[in-house]
Short mmCIF file of C-alpha atoms and ligand atoms in Angstrom, two decimals:
data_model
loop_
_atom_site.label_atom_id
_atom_site.label_comp_id
_atom_site.label_asym_id
_atom_site.label_seq_id
_atom_site.Cartn_x
_atom_site.Cartn_y
_atom_site.Cartn_z
CA MET A 1 1.38 -47.54 -1.14
CA ALA A 2 0.89 -45.62 -4.39
CA LEU A 3 3.83 -43.42 -5.28
CA ALA A 4 4.80 -40.69 -7.66
CA PRO A 5 5.80 -41.62 -11.20
CA SER A 6 9.54 -42.19 -11.37
CA THR A 7 10.17 -41.53 -15.04
CA THR A 8 8.73 -39.11 -17.55
CA ALA A 9 7.20 -42.01 -19.46
CA ASP A 10 5.24 -42.98 -16.37
CA TYR A 11 3.46 -39.62 -16.35
CA CYS A 12 1.34 -40.70 -19.30
CA ASN A 13 -0.26 -43.39 -17.19
CA TRP A 14 -0.07 -41.52 -13.93
CA ASP A 15 -3.35 -40.94 -12.17
CA PRO A 16 -3.38 -38.55 -9.20
CA ASP A 17 -6.04 -40.73 -7.61
CA ASP A 18 -3.36 -43.41 -7.23
CA ALA A 19 -0.87 -41.11 -5.51
CA SER A 20 -0.43 -40.47 -1.83
CA PHE A 21 0.26 -37.05 -0.41
CA PRO A 22 3.74 -36.70 1.08
CA GLU A 23 4.33 -38.02 4.57
CA GLU A 24 3.46 -35.53 7.30
CA PHE A 25 1.39 -33.45 4.89
CA ALA A 26 -0.47 -30.80 6.92
CA TRP A 27 -4.24 -31.26 6.58
CA GLY A 28 -6.02 -28.20 7.85
CA ALA A 29 -8.96 -25.87 7.89
CA SER A 30 -8.89 -22.12 8.50
CA THR A 31 -11.02 -19.57 10.27
CA ALA A 32 -10.68 -15.94 11.34
CA ALA A 33 -11.61 -14.38 14.68
CA TYR A 34 -14.13 -11.80 13.49
CA GLN A 35 -15.85 -14.29 11.20
CA ILE A 36 -16.56 -16.90 13.89
CA GLU A 37 -16.02 -15.70 17.46
CA GLY A 38 -18.90 -13.35 18.18
CA GLY A 39 -18.61 -12.01 21.74
CA TRP A 40 -17.77 -8.70 20.11
CA ASN A 41 -17.78 -6.81 23.44
CA ALA A 42 -17.55 -9.74 25.86
CA ASP A 43 -15.15 -9.81 28.81
CA GLY A 44 -13.37 -6.56 28.03
CA LYS A 45 -12.77 -6.97 24.30
CA GLY A 46 -12.15 -3.64 22.56
CA PRO A 47 -13.85 -2.76 19.27
CA SER A 48 -12.21 -3.54 15.94
CA VAL A 49 -12.73 -1.79 12.62
CA TRP A 50 -15.16 -4.55 11.64
CA ASP A 51 -17.32 -3.87 14.69
CA THR A 52 -17.45 -0.21 13.69
CA PHE A 53 -18.02 -0.95 10.01
CA THR A 54 -20.91 -3.36 10.57
CA HIS A 55 -22.55 -1.23 13.28
CA ARG A 56 -22.64 1.89 11.15
CA ALA A 57 -25.95 2.01 9.37
CA GLY A 58 -25.85 1.59 5.63
CA GLU A 59 -26.03 -1.05 3.00
CA ARG A 60 -22.44 -2.08 2.99
CA VAL A 61 -23.07 -5.56 4.39
CA PHE A 62 -25.75 -7.97 3.23
CA GLU A 63 -28.94 -7.21 5.20
CA ASN A 64 -26.86 -5.12 7.63
CA GLN A 65 -25.62 -8.32 9.26
CA THR A 66 -22.77 -8.21 11.79
CA GLY A 67 -20.26 -10.52 13.43
CA ASP A 68 -21.63 -9.68 16.90
CA VAL A 69 -22.62 -13.32 17.45
CA ALA A 70 -21.41 -15.13 14.30
CA CYS A 71 -20.73 -18.81 15.18
CA SER A 72 -20.27 -17.78 18.82
CA SER A 73 -16.97 -19.60 18.88
CA TYR A 74 -15.88 -17.46 21.83
CA ALA A 75 -18.47 -19.36 23.86
CA LEU A 76 -18.61 -22.57 21.81
CA TRP A 77 -14.96 -23.46 21.28
CA GLU A 78 -15.63 -27.03 22.45
CA GLU A 79 -18.10 -27.43 19.57
CA ASP A 80 -15.48 -26.25 17.08
CA LEU A 81 -13.00 -28.70 18.57
CA LYS A 82 -15.47 -31.54 17.96
CA CYS A 83 -15.62 -30.55 14.27
CA ILE A 84 -11.82 -30.47 14.07
CA LYS A 85 -11.62 -33.95 15.63
CA GLN A 86 -14.36 -35.31 13.40
CA LEU A 87 -12.36 -34.22 10.36
CA GLY A 88 -9.14 -35.64 11.79
CA LEU A 89 -7.30 -32.42 10.99
CA THR A 90 -3.58 -32.41 11.67
CA HIS A 91 -3.55 -28.59 11.66
CA TYR A 92 -6.00 -25.82 12.51
CA ARG A 93 -5.43 -22.26 11.36
CA PHE A 94 -7.21 -19.53 13.32
CA SER A 95 -6.60 -15.88 14.04
CA LEU A 96 -6.26 -13.99 17.29
CA SER A 97 -8.53 -11.03 17.81
CA TRP A 98 -5.99 -8.26 18.45
CA SER A 99 -8.50 -6.13 20.35
CA ARG A 100 -9.66 -9.09 22.47
CA LEU A 101 -6.09 -9.41 23.73
CA LEU A 102 -5.13 -5.72 23.68
CA PRO A 103 -8.39 -3.71 23.76
CA ASP A 104 -6.82 -0.45 22.55
CA GLY A 105 -4.30 -2.19 20.32
CA THR A 106 -1.34 -1.46 22.60
CA THR A 107 0.34 -3.51 25.30
CA GLY A 108 -0.60 -0.76 27.78
CA PHE A 109 -3.49 -2.96 28.91
CA ILE A 110 -3.70 -6.73 28.48
CA ASN A 111 -7.08 -8.42 28.67
CA GLN A 112 -6.41 -11.61 30.64
CA LYS A 113 -9.78 -13.13 29.65
CA GLY A 114 -8.68 -13.00 26.03
CA VAL A 115 -5.33 -14.59 26.88
CA ASP A 116 -7.16 -17.36 28.75
CA TYR A 117 -9.46 -18.03 25.80
CA TYR A 118 -6.61 -18.54 23.35
CA ASN A 119 -4.50 -20.47 25.87
CA ASN A 120 -7.36 -22.90 26.29
CA MET A 121 -7.77 -23.26 22.52
CA ILE A 122 -4.08 -23.86 21.94
CA ASP A 123 -3.80 -26.33 24.82
CA SER A 124 -6.82 -28.34 23.74
CA LEU A 125 -5.60 -28.48 20.13
CA LEU A 126 -2.23 -29.80 21.27
CA ALA A 127 -3.88 -32.27 23.65
CA ASN A 128 -5.66 -33.65 20.58
CA SER A 129 -2.48 -33.74 18.48
CA VAL A 130 -3.62 -30.86 16.27
CA THR A 131 -0.94 -28.32 15.37
CA PRO A 132 -2.09 -24.71 15.63
CA MET A 133 -1.21 -22.23 12.88
CA VAL A 134 -1.94 -18.80 14.31
CA THR A 135 -2.63 -15.63 12.35
CA LEU A 136 -1.96 -12.46 14.31
CA TYR A 137 -4.14 -10.16 12.24
CA HIS A 138 -6.97 -11.14 9.89
CA PHE A 139 -8.68 -7.86 8.88
CA ASP A 140 -9.87 -6.84 12.40
CA LEU A 141 -7.61 -3.91 13.31
CA PRO A 142 -8.32 -2.43 16.77
CA GLN A 143 -10.51 0.65 16.26
CA CYS A 144 -8.25 2.74 18.54
CA LEU A 145 -5.42 2.27 16.04
CA GLU A 146 -7.66 3.12 13.10
CA ASP A 147 -8.56 6.32 14.93
CA GLN A 148 -4.86 7.23 14.72
CA GLY A 149 -4.65 6.56 10.97
CA GLY A 150 -4.74 2.74 10.93
CA TRP A 151 -2.45 1.19 8.36
CA ARG A 152 -1.81 4.61 6.84
CA SER A 153 0.20 5.48 9.95
CA SER A 154 3.50 4.32 11.40
CA VAL A 155 1.72 4.22 14.79
CA THR A 156 0.13 0.94 13.65
CA VAL A 157 3.48 -0.47 12.49
CA GLU A 158 4.91 0.07 15.97
CA ALA A 159 1.78 -1.25 17.68
CA PHE A 160 1.84 -4.38 15.50
CA GLU A 161 5.45 -5.08 16.37
CA ALA A 162 4.67 -4.84 20.09
CA TYR A 163 1.52 -6.96 19.67
CA ALA A 164 3.47 -9.64 17.77
CA GLN A 165 6.15 -9.68 20.45
CA PHE A 166 3.48 -10.05 23.11
CA CYS A 167 1.90 -13.01 21.23
CA PHE A 168 5.23 -14.76 20.65
CA LYS A 169 6.04 -14.36 24.34
CA THR A 170 2.62 -15.50 25.54
CA PHE A 171 1.81 -18.34 23.14
CA GLY A 172 5.08 -19.13 21.36
CA ASP A 173 6.09 -21.89 23.77
CA ARG A 174 3.32 -23.92 22.08
CA VAL A 175 2.61 -22.21 18.73
CA LYS A 176 5.25 -23.00 16.11
CA LEU A 177 3.55 -21.78 12.93
CA TRP A 178 2.77 -18.08 12.72
CA ILE A 179 1.16 -15.91 10.07
CA THR A 180 1.64 -12.21 10.74
CA ILE A 181 -0.94 -10.66 8.39
CA ASN A 182 -3.67 -12.28 6.33
CA GLU A 183 -4.02 -10.99 2.76
CA PRO A 184 -2.51 -7.50 3.00
CA TYR A 185 -3.63 -7.04 -0.62
CA VAL A 186 -7.30 -7.29 0.38
CA VAL A 187 -6.87 -4.93 3.33
CA ALA A 188 -5.06 -2.38 1.15
CA GLU A 189 -7.29 -2.65 -1.91
CA LEU A 190 -10.72 -3.00 -0.30
CA GLY A 191 -10.07 -1.35 3.07
CA TYR A 192 -8.08 1.76 2.07
CA GLU A 193 -8.54 2.18 -1.70
CA LYS A 194 -12.09 1.23 -2.61
CA GLY A 195 -13.52 1.39 0.90
CA THR A 196 -15.85 -1.56 0.39
CA MET A 197 -14.47 -3.37 3.44
CA ALA A 198 -13.48 -2.05 6.89
CA PRO A 199 -12.31 0.53 7.68
CA GLY A 200 -14.11 1.80 4.57
CA VAL A 201 -11.48 4.37 3.53
CA LYS A 202 -11.76 5.57 -0.06
CA GLU A 203 -8.41 6.97 -1.14
CA PRO A 204 -8.01 5.77 -4.71
CA GLY A 205 -4.50 5.75 -6.07
CA THR A 206 -2.78 6.34 -2.73
CA GLY A 207 -4.58 4.57 0.15
CA ALA A 208 -3.70 1.06 -0.95
CA TYR A 209 -0.04 1.83 -1.57
CA LEU A 210 0.46 3.60 1.74
CA SER A 211 -1.33 0.97 3.82
CA ALA A 212 0.48 -1.87 2.03
CA HIS A 213 3.79 -0.10 2.63
CA ASN A 214 3.13 -0.04 6.35
CA MET A 215 1.87 -3.63 6.45
CA ILE A 216 5.08 -4.83 4.79
CA LYS A 217 7.13 -2.92 7.35
CA ALA A 218 4.99 -4.28 10.20
CA HIS A 219 5.34 -7.85 8.96
CA ALA A 220 9.10 -7.48 8.63
CA ALA A 221 9.40 -5.96 12.10
CA ALA A 222 7.45 -8.87 13.61
CA TRP A 223 9.62 -11.44 11.79
CA GLN A 224 12.80 -9.66 12.92
CA THR A 225 11.54 -9.65 16.51
CA TYR A 226 10.85 -13.38 16.32
CA ASP A 227 14.20 -14.04 14.75
CA LYS A 228 16.15 -12.08 17.36
CA GLU A 229 14.23 -12.81 20.54
CA PHE A 230 12.32 -16.07 20.14
CA ARG A 231 13.50 -18.32 17.33
CA LYS A 232 16.35 -19.95 19.19
CA ARG A 233 14.24 -20.84 22.20
CA GLN A 234 10.91 -21.53 20.48
CA GLY A 235 12.01 -22.93 17.11
CA GLY A 236 8.94 -21.81 15.18
CA LEU A 237 8.36 -20.44 11.68
CA VAL A 238 6.85 -17.08 10.69
CA SER A 239 5.31 -16.01 7.38
CA ILE A 240 2.57 -13.84 5.86
CA ALA A 241 -0.51 -15.18 3.97
CA LEU A 242 -0.67 -13.74 0.46
CA ASN A 243 -3.65 -14.19 -1.85
CA SER A 244 -3.55 -14.31 -5.60
CA ASP A 245 -5.69 -15.20 -8.57
CA TRP A 246 -4.13 -17.13 -11.38
CA ALA A 247 -4.11 -14.98 -14.54
CA GLU A 248 -4.25 -15.98 -18.21
CA PRO A 249 -4.07 -13.56 -21.15
CA LEU A 250 -7.52 -13.08 -22.68
CA HIS A 251 -6.00 -13.39 -26.16
CA PRO A 252 -3.16 -15.88 -25.69
CA ASN A 253 -1.26 -14.60 -28.73
CA SER A 254 -1.48 -10.92 -27.83
CA PRO A 255 1.81 -9.69 -26.29
CA ASP A 256 -0.14 -6.84 -24.64
CA ASP A 257 -2.51 -9.24 -22.93
CA GLN A 258 0.37 -11.51 -21.93
CA GLU A 259 2.08 -8.58 -20.21
CA ALA A 260 -1.21 -7.49 -18.63
CA ALA A 261 -1.73 -11.01 -17.21
CA LYS A 262 1.74 -10.82 -15.64
CA ARG A 263 0.84 -7.44 -14.15
CA HIS A 264 -2.35 -8.88 -12.65
CA ILE A 265 -0.16 -11.16 -10.52
CA GLY A 266 2.57 -8.52 -10.21
CA PHE A 267 0.21 -5.96 -8.66
CA CYS A 268 -1.19 -8.54 -6.21
CA LEU A 269 1.09 -11.41 -5.17
CA ASP A 270 4.45 -9.92 -6.22
CA TRP A 271 3.59 -6.54 -4.65
CA PHE A 272 4.24 -8.22 -1.28
CA ALA A 273 6.25 -11.31 -2.19
CA THR A 274 9.02 -9.51 -4.12
CA PRO A 275 10.06 -7.33 -1.17
CA ILE A 276 9.58 -10.05 1.44
CA PHE A 277 11.02 -13.06 -0.38
CA LEU A 278 13.48 -11.46 -2.80
CA ASN A 279 15.00 -8.03 -2.49
CA GLY A 280 13.26 -5.77 0.01
CA ASP A 281 11.71 -3.67 -2.76
CA TYR A 282 8.63 -3.52 -4.97
CA PRO A 283 8.51 -5.27 -8.35
CA ASP A 284 10.10 -3.18 -11.11
CA ILE A 285 6.87 -3.26 -13.11
CA MET A 286 4.95 -1.60 -10.26
CA LYS A 287 7.64 1.01 -9.74
CA SER A 288 7.84 1.96 -13.42
CA LYS A 289 4.09 1.92 -14.18
CA ILE A 290 3.01 3.85 -11.09
CA SER A 291 5.79 6.39 -11.49
CA ALA A 292 5.01 7.02 -15.17
CA ILE A 293 1.26 7.30 -14.64
CA SER A 294 1.66 9.50 -11.53
CA LYS A 295 3.80 11.84 -13.62
CA LYS A 296 1.19 12.06 -16.38
CA GLN A 297 -1.39 12.86 -13.71
CA GLY A 298 0.69 15.77 -12.46
CA TYR A 299 2.04 14.27 -9.23
CA PRO A 300 5.49 15.58 -8.25
CA SER A 301 6.62 12.00 -7.47
CA SER A 302 5.34 8.45 -7.71
CA ARG A 303 2.24 7.58 -5.70
CA LEU A 304 4.06 4.37 -4.73
CA PRO A 305 6.11 5.09 -1.59
CA GLU A 306 9.78 4.10 -1.48
CA PHE A 307 11.63 2.00 1.07
CA THR A 308 14.93 3.35 2.39
CA GLU A 309 18.02 1.17 1.90
CA GLU A 310 17.89 0.32 5.59
CA GLU A 311 14.24 -0.71 5.32
CA LYS A 312 14.98 -2.89 2.29
CA MET A 313 17.62 -4.74 4.29
CA ALA A 314 15.15 -5.26 7.11
CA ILE A 315 12.38 -6.51 4.78
CA ARG A 316 14.17 -8.95 2.48
CA GLY A 317 14.12 -12.57 3.55
CA THR A 318 11.50 -12.16 6.26
CA ALA A 319 9.45 -15.31 5.67
CA ASP A 320 10.25 -18.89 6.70
CA PHE A 321 7.77 -20.46 4.26
CA PHE A 322 5.34 -19.31 1.57
CA ALA A 323 1.68 -19.11 2.63
CA VAL A 324 -0.73 -18.66 -0.26
CA ASN A 325 -4.52 -18.31 -0.38
CA TYR A 326 -6.02 -19.34 -3.71
CA TYR A 327 -9.63 -19.10 -4.82
CA THR A 328 -9.98 -18.24 -8.48
CA ALA A 329 -8.51 -17.33 -11.87
CA ARG A 330 -9.11 -14.50 -14.32
CA LYS A 331 -8.60 -13.80 -18.01
CA ILE A 332 -6.77 -10.53 -18.44
CA LYS A 333 -6.89 -7.96 -21.18
CA HIS A 334 -4.59 -4.95 -21.59
CA GLN A 335 -6.46 -1.74 -20.84
CA ASP A 336 -5.03 1.74 -21.09
CA TYR A 337 -6.32 3.71 -18.09
CA ALA A 338 -3.62 6.37 -18.00
CA CYS A 339 -5.91 9.34 -18.51
CA CYS A 340 -8.30 8.46 -15.70
CA GLN A 341 -8.41 9.37 -12.03
CA PRO A 342 -5.68 7.80 -9.90
CA SER A 343 -6.39 4.21 -8.88
CA THR A 344 -4.53 0.94 -8.44
CA THR A 345 -6.65 -0.56 -11.23
CA GLY A 346 -5.63 2.25 -13.56
CA ASP A 347 -1.97 1.80 -12.69
CA LYS A 348 -2.18 -1.91 -13.49
CA GLU A 349 -3.59 -1.24 -16.96
CA ALA A 350 -5.29 -4.60 -16.96
CA GLU A 351 -8.93 -5.49 -17.16
CA GLN A 352 -10.19 -8.78 -15.78
CA VAL A 353 -12.90 -11.01 -17.15
CA THR A 354 -13.96 -14.53 -16.35
CA ASP A 355 -14.30 -17.25 -18.92
CA PRO A 356 -18.01 -18.03 -19.34
CA SER A 357 -17.15 -21.75 -19.48
CA TRP A 358 -15.81 -21.70 -15.90
CA PRO A 359 -18.40 -22.74 -13.30
CA VAL A 360 -19.04 -20.18 -10.56
CA ALA A 361 -19.48 -21.08 -6.88
CA THR A 362 -23.13 -20.50 -6.05
CA GLY A 363 -22.35 -18.40 -2.96
CA SER A 364 -19.84 -15.94 -4.49
CA SER A 365 -20.26 -14.32 -7.89
CA TRP A 366 -16.49 -13.58 -8.01
CA LEU A 367 -15.46 -17.18 -7.45
CA ALA A 368 -14.99 -18.84 -10.84
CA VAL A 369 -13.95 -22.41 -10.12
CA VAL A 370 -10.58 -23.03 -11.78
CA PRO A 371 -8.72 -25.80 -9.94
CA TRP A 372 -5.90 -25.96 -12.52
CA GLY A 373 -5.16 -22.29 -11.80
CA LEU A 374 -3.79 -23.38 -8.43
CA ARG A 375 -1.25 -25.70 -10.06
CA HIS A 376 -0.05 -22.85 -12.29
CA LEU A 377 0.17 -20.48 -9.34
CA LEU A 378 2.16 -23.00 -7.28
CA LYS A 379 4.59 -23.49 -10.15
CA TYR A 380 4.87 -19.71 -10.54
CA ILE A 381 5.73 -19.36 -6.84
CA LYS A 382 8.30 -22.14 -7.09
CA ASP A 383 9.99 -20.58 -10.12
CA THR A 384 9.83 -16.97 -8.94
CA TYR A 385 10.59 -17.33 -5.25
CA ASN A 386 13.39 -19.87 -5.14
CA HIS A 387 11.51 -23.08 -4.60
CA PRO A 388 10.09 -22.31 -1.15
CA ILE A 389 8.14 -24.60 1.13
CA ILE A 390 4.51 -23.72 0.45
CA TYR A 391 1.42 -24.02 2.59
CA ILE A 392 -1.91 -23.40 0.88
CA THR A 393 -3.39 -21.54 3.82
CA GLU A 394 -6.85 -21.02 2.26
CA ASN A 395 -8.87 -22.52 -0.55
CA GLY A 396 -12.58 -23.11 -0.78
CA PHE A 397 -15.91 -22.80 -2.53
CA SER A 398 -19.04 -21.15 -1.25
CA GLN A 399 -22.65 -22.21 -1.47
CA SER A 400 -25.52 -19.78 -1.34
CA ASP A 401 -27.99 -19.90 1.51
CA PRO A 402 -29.89 -22.22 1.99
CA ALA A 403 -27.00 -24.60 1.42
CA PRO A 404 -27.71 -28.31 0.96
CA LEU A 405 -25.85 -30.72 3.24
CA ASP A 406 -25.33 -32.93 0.21
CA ASP A 407 -22.84 -30.62 -1.50
CA SER A 408 -21.54 -33.20 -3.98
CA GLN A 409 -20.76 -30.54 -6.56
CA ARG A 410 -18.61 -28.67 -4.08
CA TRP A 411 -16.78 -31.83 -3.07
CA GLU A 412 -16.02 -32.39 -6.74
CA TYR A 413 -14.35 -28.96 -6.79
CA PHE A 414 -12.26 -29.91 -3.76
CA ARG A 415 -11.32 -33.25 -5.35
CA LEU A 416 -10.21 -31.61 -8.59
CA THR A 417 -8.20 -29.09 -6.59
CA LEU A 418 -6.47 -31.82 -4.60
CA GLN A 419 -5.60 -33.58 -7.86
CA GLU A 420 -3.97 -30.38 -9.11
CA ILE A 421 -1.94 -30.17 -5.89
CA LEU A 422 -0.71 -33.74 -6.43
CA LYS A 423 0.33 -32.81 -9.96
CA ALA A 424 2.15 -29.76 -8.60
CA ILE A 425 3.97 -31.93 -6.06
CA TYR A 426 4.88 -34.91 -8.24
CA ILE A 427 5.09 -33.54 -11.77
CA ASP A 428 6.19 -29.94 -11.15
CA ASN A 429 8.24 -30.75 -8.05
CA VAL A 430 6.71 -27.97 -5.97
CA GLN A 431 7.26 -28.28 -2.21
CA VAL A 432 3.65 -28.14 -1.02
CA LYS A 433 3.60 -29.05 2.67
CA GLY A 434 0.00 -28.45 3.56
CA TYR A 435 -3.53 -27.57 2.52
CA PHE A 436 -6.10 -25.65 4.58
CA VAL A 437 -9.74 -25.52 3.56
CA TRP A 438 -11.50 -22.22 3.97
CA SER A 439 -13.41 -22.72 6.17
CA LEU A 440 -14.07 -25.01 9.11
CA LEU A 441 -17.54 -23.51 9.60
CA ASP A 442 -20.06 -21.44 7.71
CA ASN A 443 -19.36 -17.96 9.03
CA PHE A 444 -19.63 -14.20 8.58
CA GLU A 445 -18.39 -13.80 5.01
CA TRP A 446 -17.54 -10.08 5.29
CA THR A 447 -19.83 -7.94 3.11
CA CYS A 448 -21.85 -11.02 2.11
CA GLY A 449 -22.76 -11.66 5.75
CA TYR A 450 -24.17 -15.16 6.28
CA SER A 451 -25.50 -15.51 2.74
CA SER A 452 -22.27 -17.04 1.44
CA ARG A 453 -21.38 -20.36 3.04
CA PHE A 454 -17.81 -21.61 2.87
CA GLY A 455 -17.95 -24.08 5.78
CA LEU A 456 -17.13 -27.77 5.93
CA PHE A 457 -19.75 -27.68 8.68
CA HIS A 458 -23.14 -26.08 8.24
CA VAL A 459 -24.14 -23.61 10.96
CA ASP A 460 -27.81 -22.85 11.52
CA PHE A 461 -27.73 -19.15 12.32
CA GLU A 462 -31.49 -19.11 13.01
CA ASN A 463 -31.06 -21.53 15.90
CA ALA A 464 -29.70 -19.93 19.10
CA ALA A 465 -27.62 -23.06 19.80
CA LEU A 466 -25.81 -22.52 16.46
CA PRO A 467 -25.53 -26.27 15.76
CA ARG A 468 -22.68 -27.44 13.53
CA VAL A 469 -23.56 -30.24 11.07
CA PRO A 470 -21.10 -31.73 8.56
CA TYR A 471 -21.67 -31.23 4.86
CA LYS A 472 -20.84 -34.18 2.63
CA SER A 473 -17.56 -32.37 1.86
CA ALA A 474 -16.57 -32.70 5.53
CA ILE A 475 -17.19 -36.44 5.47
CA GLU A 476 -15.22 -36.87 2.24
CA TYR A 477 -12.41 -34.61 3.42
CA ALA A 478 -12.08 -36.71 6.60
CA LYS A 479 -11.58 -39.81 4.42
CA VAL A 480 -8.85 -38.10 2.40
CA ILE A 481 -7.11 -37.05 5.60
CA ALA A 482 -7.35 -40.52 7.12
CA ASN A 483 -5.91 -42.16 3.99
CA ASN A 484 -3.55 -39.33 3.01
CA ARG A 485 -4.76 -39.79 -0.55
CA LEU A 486 -7.80 -39.20 -2.68
CA MET A 487 -9.21 -42.71 -2.96
CA ASP A 488 -9.67 -44.78 0.16
CA SER A 489 -6.97 -47.32 0.96
CA GLN A 490 -8.85 -50.09 -0.81
CA GLY A 491 -9.29 -47.93 -3.91
C1 LIG B 1 -10.30 -14.61 1.95
C2 LIG B 1 -10.31 -14.23 3.40
C3 LIG B 1 -11.21 -15.07 4.24
C4 LIG B 1 -12.49 -15.49 3.56
C5 LIG B 1 -12.24 -15.93 2.12
C6 LIG B 1 -13.49 -16.26 1.32
O1 LIG B 1 -9.93 -13.52 1.17
O2 LIG B 1 -9.02 -14.33 3.94
O3 LIG B 1 -11.44 -14.38 5.43
O4 LIG B 1 -13.48 -14.59 3.70
O5 LIG B 1 -11.53 -14.97 1.43
O6 LIG B 1 -13.99 -15.14 0.69
#
């Protein structure tokens, strides 16, 4: 068995293709309820903000597409299970549709059909020796809660706590890996600041901060509930999935750009990770920048809300592992926005560009392919957050539609990324315990609809049977999983 280099000298000759991943490495793929399930109003499911957003006429989603049917996983779970088995996944990460379980978002009414659906999924995964990692909320807030202010309101914090408790009680005898919220940054920034994603709220300079504030409180409340009521009996782990780009200064020797690059990560990853993993409060750089700029703009106090001392105590230390979603990197340039209208971008005083030499995934103009950025980000998390256990809960590359089944170029991106993870593990000594490809299937890629294909399996959305067919990447990924290393065992 190929091992890690044991001395520094060995690193010179060390080839990640000769190294094995650690024993019991979690090999996964991820999905999210709204993106795959369909059955948007089946069997008593209540509407979510994404149902409302896609049904409202307009040009917010590619060709006005919706997730009404998507991959129809609500009806075709057995087909998804076949894909999972074909890959040989050890782990499958999926999300629960909050409004399928609790149609109005509260435990006042429980939709048993929804409970049955997820019970069947969980049981069949376990029967096939696949460990479920379950996300409670992946962008699809129940519409009834949005009608009461959504994440801008403490009503949603309380409803989330009760929903989490209900899920731990109902599924926690079998689910041992929980993610409370997927990418609160994206929800805050695109859902409540820019309004380009559901619920489409445009409140620049305040909406993101307020919604993030409540999501952090909701996450912490769910973790505390697990810790007090379930951990002893169920023995599971609870975290939150945070996304981040890697950031490099545009001009490496410019101190201004160096600081701006730090702020790019500070105003995204650290915004959530500092309170949750370190001290219950926002990063100092966010507090000082937002306060100073708010003042210049004539606000009586900072647009960034404050946590009380009691809240800080309840927030710090509320994650049992670090879950990170990584897709891309940016070059960052200092930009003075202080005179402009309030916005999170203005507060950050950083402008992002991509390096023209970086390839771009054909299905997503934002996705510059920078595998080495992941290694840097992992090292950053290790150094900043006390060497936590890390799961990479999403990473992937999209193809545009029509997407060839022979996606050799995309597999090359995956291979390079896996090499960087091996370097992070063996050279940088980062505790990476698992890797989840986004996504198991081609699916509803939010505002890009079905035009952007992230799946390991191709889905033909023109065919009513929605057949799943493996891309070359799926076949290659299955080999890596079987061998627990990049080259096959003979290699
Ligand atoms: C993430 C998100 C996923 C998926 C992916 C690819 O931000 O969690 O749902 O859409 O991006 O864009």
